[in-house]
CSV table of C-alpha atoms in Angstrom, one decimal:
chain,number,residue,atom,x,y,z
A,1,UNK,CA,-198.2,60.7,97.8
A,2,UNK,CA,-196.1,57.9,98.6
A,3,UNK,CA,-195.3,57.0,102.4
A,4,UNK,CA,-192.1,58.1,103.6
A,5,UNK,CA,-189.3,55.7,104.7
A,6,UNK,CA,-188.2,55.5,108.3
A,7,UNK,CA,-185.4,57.6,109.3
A,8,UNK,CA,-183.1,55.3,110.2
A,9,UNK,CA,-183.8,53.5,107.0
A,10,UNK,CA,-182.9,56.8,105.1
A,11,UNK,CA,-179.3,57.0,107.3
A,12,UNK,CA,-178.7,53.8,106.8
A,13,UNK,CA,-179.0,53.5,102.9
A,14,UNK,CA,-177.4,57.2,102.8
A,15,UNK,CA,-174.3,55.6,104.3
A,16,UNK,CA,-174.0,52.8,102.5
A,17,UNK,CA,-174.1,54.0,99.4
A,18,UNK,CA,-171.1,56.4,100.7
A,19,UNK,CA,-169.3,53.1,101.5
A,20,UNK,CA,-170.2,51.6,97.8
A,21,UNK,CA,-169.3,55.2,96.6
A,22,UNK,CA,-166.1,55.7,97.9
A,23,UNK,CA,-164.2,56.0,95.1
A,24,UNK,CA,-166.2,58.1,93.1
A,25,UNK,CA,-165.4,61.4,91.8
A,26,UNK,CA,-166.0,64.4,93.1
A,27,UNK,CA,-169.0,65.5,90.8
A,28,UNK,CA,-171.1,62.5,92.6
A,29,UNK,CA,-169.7,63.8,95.8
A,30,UNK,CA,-171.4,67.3,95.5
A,31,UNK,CA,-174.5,66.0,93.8
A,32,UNK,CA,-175.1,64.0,96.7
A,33,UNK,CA,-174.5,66.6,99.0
A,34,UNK,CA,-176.6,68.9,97.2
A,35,UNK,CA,-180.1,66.8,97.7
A,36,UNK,CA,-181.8,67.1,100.6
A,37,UNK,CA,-181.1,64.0,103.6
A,38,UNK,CA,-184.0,64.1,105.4
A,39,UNK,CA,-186.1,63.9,102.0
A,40,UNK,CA,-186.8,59.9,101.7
A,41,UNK,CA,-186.0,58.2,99.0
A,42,UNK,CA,-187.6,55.3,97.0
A,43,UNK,CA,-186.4,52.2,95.8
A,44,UNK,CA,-186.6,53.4,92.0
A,45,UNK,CA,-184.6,56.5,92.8
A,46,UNK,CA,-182.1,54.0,94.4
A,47,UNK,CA,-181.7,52.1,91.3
A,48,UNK,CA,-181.1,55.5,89.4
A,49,UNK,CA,-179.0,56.4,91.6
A,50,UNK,CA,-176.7,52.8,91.4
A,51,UNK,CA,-176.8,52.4,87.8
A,52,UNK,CA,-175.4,56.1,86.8
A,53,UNK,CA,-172.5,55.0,90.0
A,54,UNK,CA,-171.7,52.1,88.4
A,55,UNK,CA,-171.7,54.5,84.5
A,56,UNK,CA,-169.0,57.0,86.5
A,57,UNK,CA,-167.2,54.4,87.8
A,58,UNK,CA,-166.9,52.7,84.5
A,59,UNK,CA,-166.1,56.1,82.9
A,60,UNK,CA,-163.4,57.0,85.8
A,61,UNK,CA,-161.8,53.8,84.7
A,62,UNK,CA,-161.8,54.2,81.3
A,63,UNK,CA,-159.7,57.3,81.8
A,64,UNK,CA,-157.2,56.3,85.0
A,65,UNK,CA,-156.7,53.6,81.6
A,66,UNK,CA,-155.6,56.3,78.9
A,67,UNK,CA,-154.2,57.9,81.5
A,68,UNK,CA,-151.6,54.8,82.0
A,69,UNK,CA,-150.9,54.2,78.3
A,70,UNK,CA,-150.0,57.5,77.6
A,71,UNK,CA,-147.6,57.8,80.3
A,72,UNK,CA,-145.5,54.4,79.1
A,73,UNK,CA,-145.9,55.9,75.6
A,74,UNK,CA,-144.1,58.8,76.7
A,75,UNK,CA,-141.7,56.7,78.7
A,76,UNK,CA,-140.9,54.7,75.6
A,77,UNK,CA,-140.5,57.5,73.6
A,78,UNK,CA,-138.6,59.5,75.8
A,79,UNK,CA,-135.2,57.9,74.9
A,80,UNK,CA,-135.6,58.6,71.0
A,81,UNK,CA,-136.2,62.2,71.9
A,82,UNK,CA,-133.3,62.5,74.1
A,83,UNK,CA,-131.2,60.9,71.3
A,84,UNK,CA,-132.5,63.3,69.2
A,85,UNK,CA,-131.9,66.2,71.1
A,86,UNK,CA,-128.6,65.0,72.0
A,87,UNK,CA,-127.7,64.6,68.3
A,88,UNK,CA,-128.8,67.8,67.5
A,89,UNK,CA,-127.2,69.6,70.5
A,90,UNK,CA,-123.8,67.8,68.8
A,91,UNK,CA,-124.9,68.3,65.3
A,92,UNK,CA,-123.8,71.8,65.2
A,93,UNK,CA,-120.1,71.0,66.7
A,94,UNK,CA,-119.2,68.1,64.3
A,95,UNK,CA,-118.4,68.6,60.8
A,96,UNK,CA,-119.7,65.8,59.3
A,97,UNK,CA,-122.1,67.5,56.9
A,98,UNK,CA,-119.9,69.9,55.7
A,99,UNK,CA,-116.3,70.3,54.0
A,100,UNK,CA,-113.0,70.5,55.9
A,101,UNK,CA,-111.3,73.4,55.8
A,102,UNK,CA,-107.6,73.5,54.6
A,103,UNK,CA,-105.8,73.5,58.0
A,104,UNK,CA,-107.7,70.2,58.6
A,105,UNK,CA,-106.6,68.9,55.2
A,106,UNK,CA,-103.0,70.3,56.0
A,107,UNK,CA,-103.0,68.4,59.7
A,108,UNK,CA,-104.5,65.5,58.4
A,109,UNK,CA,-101.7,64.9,55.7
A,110,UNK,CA,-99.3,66.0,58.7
A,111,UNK,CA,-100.6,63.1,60.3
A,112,UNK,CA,-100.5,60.9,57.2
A,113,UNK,CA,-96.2,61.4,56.7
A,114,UNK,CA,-95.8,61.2,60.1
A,115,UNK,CA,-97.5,57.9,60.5
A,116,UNK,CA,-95.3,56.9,57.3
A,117,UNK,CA,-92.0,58.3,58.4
A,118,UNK,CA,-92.4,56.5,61.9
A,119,UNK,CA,-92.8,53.3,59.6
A,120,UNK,CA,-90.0,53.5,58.2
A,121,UNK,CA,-87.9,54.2,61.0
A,122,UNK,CA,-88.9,51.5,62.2
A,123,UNK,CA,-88.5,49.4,59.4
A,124,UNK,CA,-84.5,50.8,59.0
A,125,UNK,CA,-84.6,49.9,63.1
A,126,UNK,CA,-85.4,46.2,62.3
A,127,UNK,CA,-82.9,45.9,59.5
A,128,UNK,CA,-79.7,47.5,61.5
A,129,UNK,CA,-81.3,44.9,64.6
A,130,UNK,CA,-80.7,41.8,61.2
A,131,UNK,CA,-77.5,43.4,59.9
A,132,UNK,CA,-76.0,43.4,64.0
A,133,UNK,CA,-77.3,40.5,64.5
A,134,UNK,CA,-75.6,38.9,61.4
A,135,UNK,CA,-72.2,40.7,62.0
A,136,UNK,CA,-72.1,39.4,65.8
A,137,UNK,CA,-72.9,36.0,64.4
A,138,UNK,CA,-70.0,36.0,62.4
A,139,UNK,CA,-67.8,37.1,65.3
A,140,UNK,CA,-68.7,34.6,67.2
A,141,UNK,CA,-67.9,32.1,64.4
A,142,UNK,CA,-64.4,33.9,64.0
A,143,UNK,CA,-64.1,34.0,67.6
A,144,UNK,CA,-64.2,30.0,67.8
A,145,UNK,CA,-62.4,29.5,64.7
A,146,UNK,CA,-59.6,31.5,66.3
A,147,UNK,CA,-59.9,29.5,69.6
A,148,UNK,CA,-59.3,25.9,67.6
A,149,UNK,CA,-56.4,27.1,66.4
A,150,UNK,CA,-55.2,28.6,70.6
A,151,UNK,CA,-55.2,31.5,69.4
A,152,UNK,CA,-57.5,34.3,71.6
A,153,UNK,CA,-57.7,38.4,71.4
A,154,UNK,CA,-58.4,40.6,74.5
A,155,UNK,CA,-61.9,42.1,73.7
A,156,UNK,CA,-60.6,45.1,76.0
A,157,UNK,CA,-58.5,46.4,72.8
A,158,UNK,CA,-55.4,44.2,73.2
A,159,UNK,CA,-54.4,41.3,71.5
A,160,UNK,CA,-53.6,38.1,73.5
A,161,UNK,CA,-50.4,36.6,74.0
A,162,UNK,CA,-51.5,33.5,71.5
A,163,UNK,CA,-51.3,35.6,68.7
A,164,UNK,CA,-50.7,38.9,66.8
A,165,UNK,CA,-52.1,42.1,65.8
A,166,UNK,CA,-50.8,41.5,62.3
A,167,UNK,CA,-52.6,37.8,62.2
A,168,UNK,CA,-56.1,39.5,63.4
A,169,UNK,CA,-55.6,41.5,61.2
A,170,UNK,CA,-54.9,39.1,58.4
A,171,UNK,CA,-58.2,37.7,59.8
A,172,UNK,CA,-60.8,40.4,59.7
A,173,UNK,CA,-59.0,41.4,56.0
A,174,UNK,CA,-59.8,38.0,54.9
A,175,UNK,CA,-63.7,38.2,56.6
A,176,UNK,CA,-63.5,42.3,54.6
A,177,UNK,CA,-63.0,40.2,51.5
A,178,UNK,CA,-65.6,37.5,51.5
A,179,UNK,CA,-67.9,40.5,52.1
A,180,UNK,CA,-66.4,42.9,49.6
A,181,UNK,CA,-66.9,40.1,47.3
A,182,UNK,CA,-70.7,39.9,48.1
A,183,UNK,CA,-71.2,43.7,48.1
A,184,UNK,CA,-69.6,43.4,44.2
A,185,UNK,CA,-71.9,40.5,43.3
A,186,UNK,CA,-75.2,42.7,44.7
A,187,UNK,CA,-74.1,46.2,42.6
A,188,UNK,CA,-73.2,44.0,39.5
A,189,UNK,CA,-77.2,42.2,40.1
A,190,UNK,CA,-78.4,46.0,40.8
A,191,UNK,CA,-76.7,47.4,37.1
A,192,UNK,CA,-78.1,44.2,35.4
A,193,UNK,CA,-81.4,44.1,36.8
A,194,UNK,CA,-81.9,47.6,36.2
A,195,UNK,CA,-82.7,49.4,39.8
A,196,UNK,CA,-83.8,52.7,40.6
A,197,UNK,CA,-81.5,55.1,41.9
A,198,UNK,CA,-82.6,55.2,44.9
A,199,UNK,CA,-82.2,51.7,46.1
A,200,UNK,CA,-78.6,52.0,43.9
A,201,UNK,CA,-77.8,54.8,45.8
A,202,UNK,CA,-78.1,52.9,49.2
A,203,UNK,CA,-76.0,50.0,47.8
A,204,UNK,CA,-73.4,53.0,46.5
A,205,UNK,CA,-73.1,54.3,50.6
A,206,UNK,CA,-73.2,50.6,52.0
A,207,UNK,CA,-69.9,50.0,49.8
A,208,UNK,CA,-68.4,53.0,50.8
A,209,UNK,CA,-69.1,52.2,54.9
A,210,UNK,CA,-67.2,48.9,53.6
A,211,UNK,CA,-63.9,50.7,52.7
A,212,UNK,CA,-64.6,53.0,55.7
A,213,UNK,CA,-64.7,49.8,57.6
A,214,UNK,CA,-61.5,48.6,56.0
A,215,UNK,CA,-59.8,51.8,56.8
A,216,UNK,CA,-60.8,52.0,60.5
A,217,UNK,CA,-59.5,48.8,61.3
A,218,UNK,CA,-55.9,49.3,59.1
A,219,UNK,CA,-55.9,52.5,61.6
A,220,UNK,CA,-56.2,50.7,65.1
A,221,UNK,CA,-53.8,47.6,63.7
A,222,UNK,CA,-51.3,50.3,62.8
A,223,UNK,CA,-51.1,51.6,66.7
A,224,UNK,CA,-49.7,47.8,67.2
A,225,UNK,CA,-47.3,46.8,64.3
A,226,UNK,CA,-47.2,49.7,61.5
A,227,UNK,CA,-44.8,47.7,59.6
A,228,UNK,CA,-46.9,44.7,59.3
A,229,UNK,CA,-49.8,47.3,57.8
A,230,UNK,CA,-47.3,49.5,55.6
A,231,UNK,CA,-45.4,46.7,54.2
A,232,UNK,CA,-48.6,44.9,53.0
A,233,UNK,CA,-48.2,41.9,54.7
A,234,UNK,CA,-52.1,41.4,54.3
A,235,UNK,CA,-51.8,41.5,50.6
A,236,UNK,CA,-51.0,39.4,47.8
A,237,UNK,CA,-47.9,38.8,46.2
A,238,UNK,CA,-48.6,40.7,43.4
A,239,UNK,CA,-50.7,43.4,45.2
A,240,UNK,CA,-47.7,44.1,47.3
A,241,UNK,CA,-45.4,45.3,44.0
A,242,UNK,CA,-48.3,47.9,43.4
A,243,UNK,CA,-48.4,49.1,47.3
A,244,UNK,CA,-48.0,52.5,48.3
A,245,UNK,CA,-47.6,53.5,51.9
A,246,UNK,CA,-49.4,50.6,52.7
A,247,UNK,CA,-52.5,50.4,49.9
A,248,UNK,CA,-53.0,51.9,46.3
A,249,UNK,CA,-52.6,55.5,44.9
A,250,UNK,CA,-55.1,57.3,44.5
A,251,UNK,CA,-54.2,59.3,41.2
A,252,UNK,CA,-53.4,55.4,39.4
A,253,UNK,CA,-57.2,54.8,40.1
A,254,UNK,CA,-58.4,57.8,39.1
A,255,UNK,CA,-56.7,57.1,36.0
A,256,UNK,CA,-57.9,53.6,35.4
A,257,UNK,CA,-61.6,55.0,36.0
A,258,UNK,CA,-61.4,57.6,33.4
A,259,UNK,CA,-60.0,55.3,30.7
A,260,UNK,CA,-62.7,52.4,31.8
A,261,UNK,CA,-65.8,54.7,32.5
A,262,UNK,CA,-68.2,55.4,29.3
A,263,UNK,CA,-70.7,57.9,29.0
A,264,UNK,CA,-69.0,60.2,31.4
A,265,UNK,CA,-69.6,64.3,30.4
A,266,UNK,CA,-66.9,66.7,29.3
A,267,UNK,CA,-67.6,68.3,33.1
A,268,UNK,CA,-67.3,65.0,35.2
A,269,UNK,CA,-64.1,64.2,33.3
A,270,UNK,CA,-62.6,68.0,34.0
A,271,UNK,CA,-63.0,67.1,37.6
A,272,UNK,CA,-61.5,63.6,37.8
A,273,UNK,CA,-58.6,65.3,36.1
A,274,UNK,CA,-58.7,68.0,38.7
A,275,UNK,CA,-59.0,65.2,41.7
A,276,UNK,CA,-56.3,63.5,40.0
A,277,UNK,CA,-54.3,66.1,40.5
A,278,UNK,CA,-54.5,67.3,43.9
A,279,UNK,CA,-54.4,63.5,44.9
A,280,UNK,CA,-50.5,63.6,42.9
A,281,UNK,CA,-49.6,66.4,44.7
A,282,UNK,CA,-50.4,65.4,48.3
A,283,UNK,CA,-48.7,61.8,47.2
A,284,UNK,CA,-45.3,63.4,46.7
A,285,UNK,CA,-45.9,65.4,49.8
A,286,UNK,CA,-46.2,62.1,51.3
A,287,UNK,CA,-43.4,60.4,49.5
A,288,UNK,CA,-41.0,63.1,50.4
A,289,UNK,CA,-41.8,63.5,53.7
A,290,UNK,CA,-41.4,59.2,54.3
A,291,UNK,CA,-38.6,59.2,52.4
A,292,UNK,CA,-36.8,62.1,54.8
A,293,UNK,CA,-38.2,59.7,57.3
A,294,UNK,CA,-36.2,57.0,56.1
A,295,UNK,CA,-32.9,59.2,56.0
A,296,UNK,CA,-33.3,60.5,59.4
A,297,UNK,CA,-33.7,57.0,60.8
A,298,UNK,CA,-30.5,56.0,58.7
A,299,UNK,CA,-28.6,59.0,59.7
A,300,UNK,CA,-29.4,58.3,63.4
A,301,UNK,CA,-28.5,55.0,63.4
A,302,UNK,CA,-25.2,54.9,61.1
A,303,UNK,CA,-24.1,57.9,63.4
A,304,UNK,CA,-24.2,55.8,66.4
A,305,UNK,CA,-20.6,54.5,67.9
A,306,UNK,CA,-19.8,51.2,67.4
A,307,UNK,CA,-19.4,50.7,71.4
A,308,UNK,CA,-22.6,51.9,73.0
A,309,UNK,CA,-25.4,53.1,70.5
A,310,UNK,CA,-28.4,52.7,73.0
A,311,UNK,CA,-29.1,56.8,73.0
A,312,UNK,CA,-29.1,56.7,69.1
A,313,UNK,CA,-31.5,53.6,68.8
A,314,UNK,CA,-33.9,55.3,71.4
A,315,UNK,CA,-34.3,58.3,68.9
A,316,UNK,CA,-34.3,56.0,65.9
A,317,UNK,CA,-37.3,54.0,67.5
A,318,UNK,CA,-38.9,57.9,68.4
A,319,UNK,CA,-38.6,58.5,65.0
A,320,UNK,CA,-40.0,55.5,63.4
A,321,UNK,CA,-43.8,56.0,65.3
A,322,UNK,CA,-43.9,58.7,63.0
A,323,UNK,CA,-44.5,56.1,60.2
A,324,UNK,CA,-48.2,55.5,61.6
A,325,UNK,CA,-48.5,59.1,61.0
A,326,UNK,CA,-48.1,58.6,57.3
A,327,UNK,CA,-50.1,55.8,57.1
A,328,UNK,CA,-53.1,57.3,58.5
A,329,UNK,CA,-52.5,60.1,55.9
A,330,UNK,CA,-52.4,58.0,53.1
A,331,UNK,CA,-55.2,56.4,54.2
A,332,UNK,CA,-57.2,59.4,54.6
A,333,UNK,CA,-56.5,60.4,51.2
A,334,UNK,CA,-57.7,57.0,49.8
A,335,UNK,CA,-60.6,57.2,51.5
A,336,UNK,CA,-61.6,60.8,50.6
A,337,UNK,CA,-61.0,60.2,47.3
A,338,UNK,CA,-63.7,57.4,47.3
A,339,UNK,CA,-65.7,59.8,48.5
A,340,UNK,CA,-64.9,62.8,45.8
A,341,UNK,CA,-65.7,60.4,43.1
A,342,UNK,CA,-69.0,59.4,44.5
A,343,UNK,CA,-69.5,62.8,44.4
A,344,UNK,CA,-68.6,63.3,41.0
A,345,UNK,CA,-70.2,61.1,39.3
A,346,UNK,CA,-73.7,59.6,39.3
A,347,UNK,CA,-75.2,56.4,41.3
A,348,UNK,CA,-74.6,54.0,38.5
A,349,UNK,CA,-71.5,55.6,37.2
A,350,UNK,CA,-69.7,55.0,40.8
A,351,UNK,CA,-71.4,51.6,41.2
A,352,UNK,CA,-69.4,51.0,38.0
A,353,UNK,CA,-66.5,52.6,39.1
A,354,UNK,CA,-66.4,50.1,42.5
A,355,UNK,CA,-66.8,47.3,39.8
A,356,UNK,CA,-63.6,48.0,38.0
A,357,UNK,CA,-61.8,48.6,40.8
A,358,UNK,CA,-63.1,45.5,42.7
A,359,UNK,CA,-62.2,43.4,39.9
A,360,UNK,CA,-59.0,45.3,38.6
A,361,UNK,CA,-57.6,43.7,42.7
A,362,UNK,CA,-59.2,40.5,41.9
A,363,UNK,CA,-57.0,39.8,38.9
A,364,UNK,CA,-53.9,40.7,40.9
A,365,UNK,CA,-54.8,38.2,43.5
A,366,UNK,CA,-55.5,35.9,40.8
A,367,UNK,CA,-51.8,36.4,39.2
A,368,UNK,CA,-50.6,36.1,42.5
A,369,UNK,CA,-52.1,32.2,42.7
A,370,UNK,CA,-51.0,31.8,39.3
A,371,UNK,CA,-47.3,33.0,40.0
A,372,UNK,CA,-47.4,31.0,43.0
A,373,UNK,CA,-49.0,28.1,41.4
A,374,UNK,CA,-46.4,27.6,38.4
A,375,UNK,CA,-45.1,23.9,37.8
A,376,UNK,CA,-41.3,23.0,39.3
A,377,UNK,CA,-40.5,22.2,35.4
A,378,UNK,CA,-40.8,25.5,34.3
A,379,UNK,CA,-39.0,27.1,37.1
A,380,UNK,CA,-36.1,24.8,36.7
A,381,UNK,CA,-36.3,25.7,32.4
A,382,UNK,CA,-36.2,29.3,33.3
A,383,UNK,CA,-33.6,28.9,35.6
A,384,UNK,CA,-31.3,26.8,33.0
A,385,UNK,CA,-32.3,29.7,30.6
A,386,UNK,CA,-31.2,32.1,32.9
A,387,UNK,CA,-27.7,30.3,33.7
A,388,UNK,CA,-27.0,30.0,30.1
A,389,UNK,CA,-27.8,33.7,28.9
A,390,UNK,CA,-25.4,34.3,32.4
A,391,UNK,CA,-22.3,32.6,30.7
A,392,UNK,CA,-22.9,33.8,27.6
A,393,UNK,CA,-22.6,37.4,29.1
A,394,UNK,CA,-19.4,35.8,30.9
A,395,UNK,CA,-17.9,34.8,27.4
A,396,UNK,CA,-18.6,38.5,25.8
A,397,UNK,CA,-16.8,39.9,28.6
A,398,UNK,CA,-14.1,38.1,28.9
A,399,UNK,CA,-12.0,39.6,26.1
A,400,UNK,CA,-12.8,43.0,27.2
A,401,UNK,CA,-11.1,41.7,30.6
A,402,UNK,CA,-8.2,40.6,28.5
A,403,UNK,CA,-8.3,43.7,27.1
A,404,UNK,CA,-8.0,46.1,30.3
A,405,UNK,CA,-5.6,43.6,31.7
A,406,UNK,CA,-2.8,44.6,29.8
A,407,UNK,CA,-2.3,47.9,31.8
């Protein structure tokens, strides 16, 4: 019916509708592949055949769009999912969810003490750095005070030519005493202000490390002039009528404890009796042996002739180091008695005990000052006194010489 288009018309349009159609899908591909070419085609078929293009193309859009947004949806959500999985790949490992089981509870609180014992080490490590650091400050202060006055000590273990063993050591006992008077003041605060053991039992040892301290340095000033140590030359006046090879007896502070000390059992008093005892016996052990000392010395030297003695004095002077012997000895028994009663008693009782004794030696320093203090006046009244009783005595035995004298 209707006149056909020119061939070359048909190619023509055939082709460029492939080149408006390229990037269609493959559907439109086959359907145009599936109509016959050499049919012609008219213009209204064209228009069909453009408008449902431009509908594909449209709807291939549409979808290359959803297409896109679901892949960044996925994208976006794939780091959430890999969290997730993550977390639950962990989940079954930690136990975060459930209880912990006792060797947990038991490491932990391993953990725990030693995090708290490494605290206090640390702690004690900071206080022993103060305490050094206060004792070499006071060195160095003794050190300069010594040097104003020309005096110097070899730090090597000798004493300088400038001065003696026995003055250092009339130095450091003097320094041991402003400290042992501190030490006092702090267990007499301590009993007062009502400690607990514990921290009375730490200022118990400290005073006992102070008589250790006392003791250590009596021992190396004794390898340089024993008789300055066993003659108390260190001491007071009055302290030094009360010596015994060089410091106090043991058993007479035993005894002074157990008559000062109150609230002390039937059992604690059984075995101060019982230290008393032993420390009485190893005394006259001492005693005897110094006083054998003492005669050998005497012997040696009165049986020397008159004319060359020098043999005898060289075994008198072999004899006589044995006196640093003894005083270690005695010292060693002073000291473990200290210890024995600590022992013996409780924290408080022996902070007590340090208390008496400290202030028993006090009051004999103090008579000492007051002896030494007493007014010309009344030394020249006692001393008239004394001449008077004297001839007096004179008078009474006179007749009795008047008596005699008449064989």
């Amino acid at each position: 019916m209707f006149p056909s288009w020119p061939m070359r018309f048909h190619q023509s349009s055939i082709g460029g509708t492939n080149n408006k159609s390229g990037g269609e899908s493959s559907d439109s591909a086959l359907s145009s592949k599936n109509e016959n070419p050499f049919e012609p085609e008219s213009p209204l078929s064209k228009k069909a055949s453009s408008f449902c293009s431009s509908d594909q193309l449209q709807h291939l859009q549409l979808q290359q769009d959803m297409t896109n947004n679901n892949d960044v949806i996925k994208t976006a959500s794939s780091p959430k999912s890999a969290h997730e999985k993550l977390q639950r790949k962990g989940g079954g490992s930690t136990s975060d969810n459930k209880p912990l089981d006792a060797k947990t509870l038991r490491r932990l609180a391993q953990n725990r003490e030693a995090a708290r014992k490494s605290r206090l080490r640390k702690k004690a490590y900071v206080q022993q750095l103060e305490s050094s650091r206060l004792k070499l400050t006071q060195l160095e202060q003794d050190l300069q005070r010594a040097r104003s006055q020309g005096m110097f000590m070899d730090w090597s273990g000798g004493v300088g030519s400038n001065i003696s063993s026995g003055a250092m050591f009339d130095m450091e006992y003097a320094r041991w005493l402003e400290e042992d008077n501190r030490l006092l003041t702090e267990l007499r605060n301590g009993l007062e202000a009502a400690l607990s053991d514990n921290e009375m039992r730490v200022m118990v040892e400290g005073y006992l490390c102070h008589y250790d301290e006392v003791f250590r340095v009596k021992g190396v000033t004794a390898k340089a002039d024993v008789f300055h140590v066993i003659n108390g030359g260190w001491t007071s006046q009055a302290e030094r009528c009360f010596l015994w090879i060089g410091g106090f007896r043991p058993s007479e502070i035993i005894m002074m404890l157990i008559q000062q000390l109150e609230a002390v059992a039937e059992q604690q008093i059984m075995g101060m009796y019982g230290l008393r005892h032993s420390s009485q016996q190893a005394e006259e052990a001492l005693s005897q042996g110094l006083d054998q000392l003492q005669q050998s010395v005497v012997d040696t030297i009165a049986g020397a002739p008159l004319v060359d003695g020098v043999q005898q004095m060289v075994v008198a002077v072999g004899k006589l180091a044995n006196l640093e012997g003894f005083l270690r000895q005695a010292d060693n028994l002073r000291q473990q008695t200290l210890h024995q009663l600590c022992r013996l008693l409780t924290v408080r009782q022996a902070a007590r005990s340090f208390l008496v004794i400290g202030e028993y030696y006090a009051r004999l320093r103090a008579l000492s000052s007051l002896w030494a203090s007493r007014s010309r006046d009344q030394t020249i009244i006692t001393s008239d006194e004394n001449s008077c009783q004297t001839t007096t005595d004179m008078q009474m035995l006179q007749p009795s010489h008047n008596h005699f004298s008449s064989f």
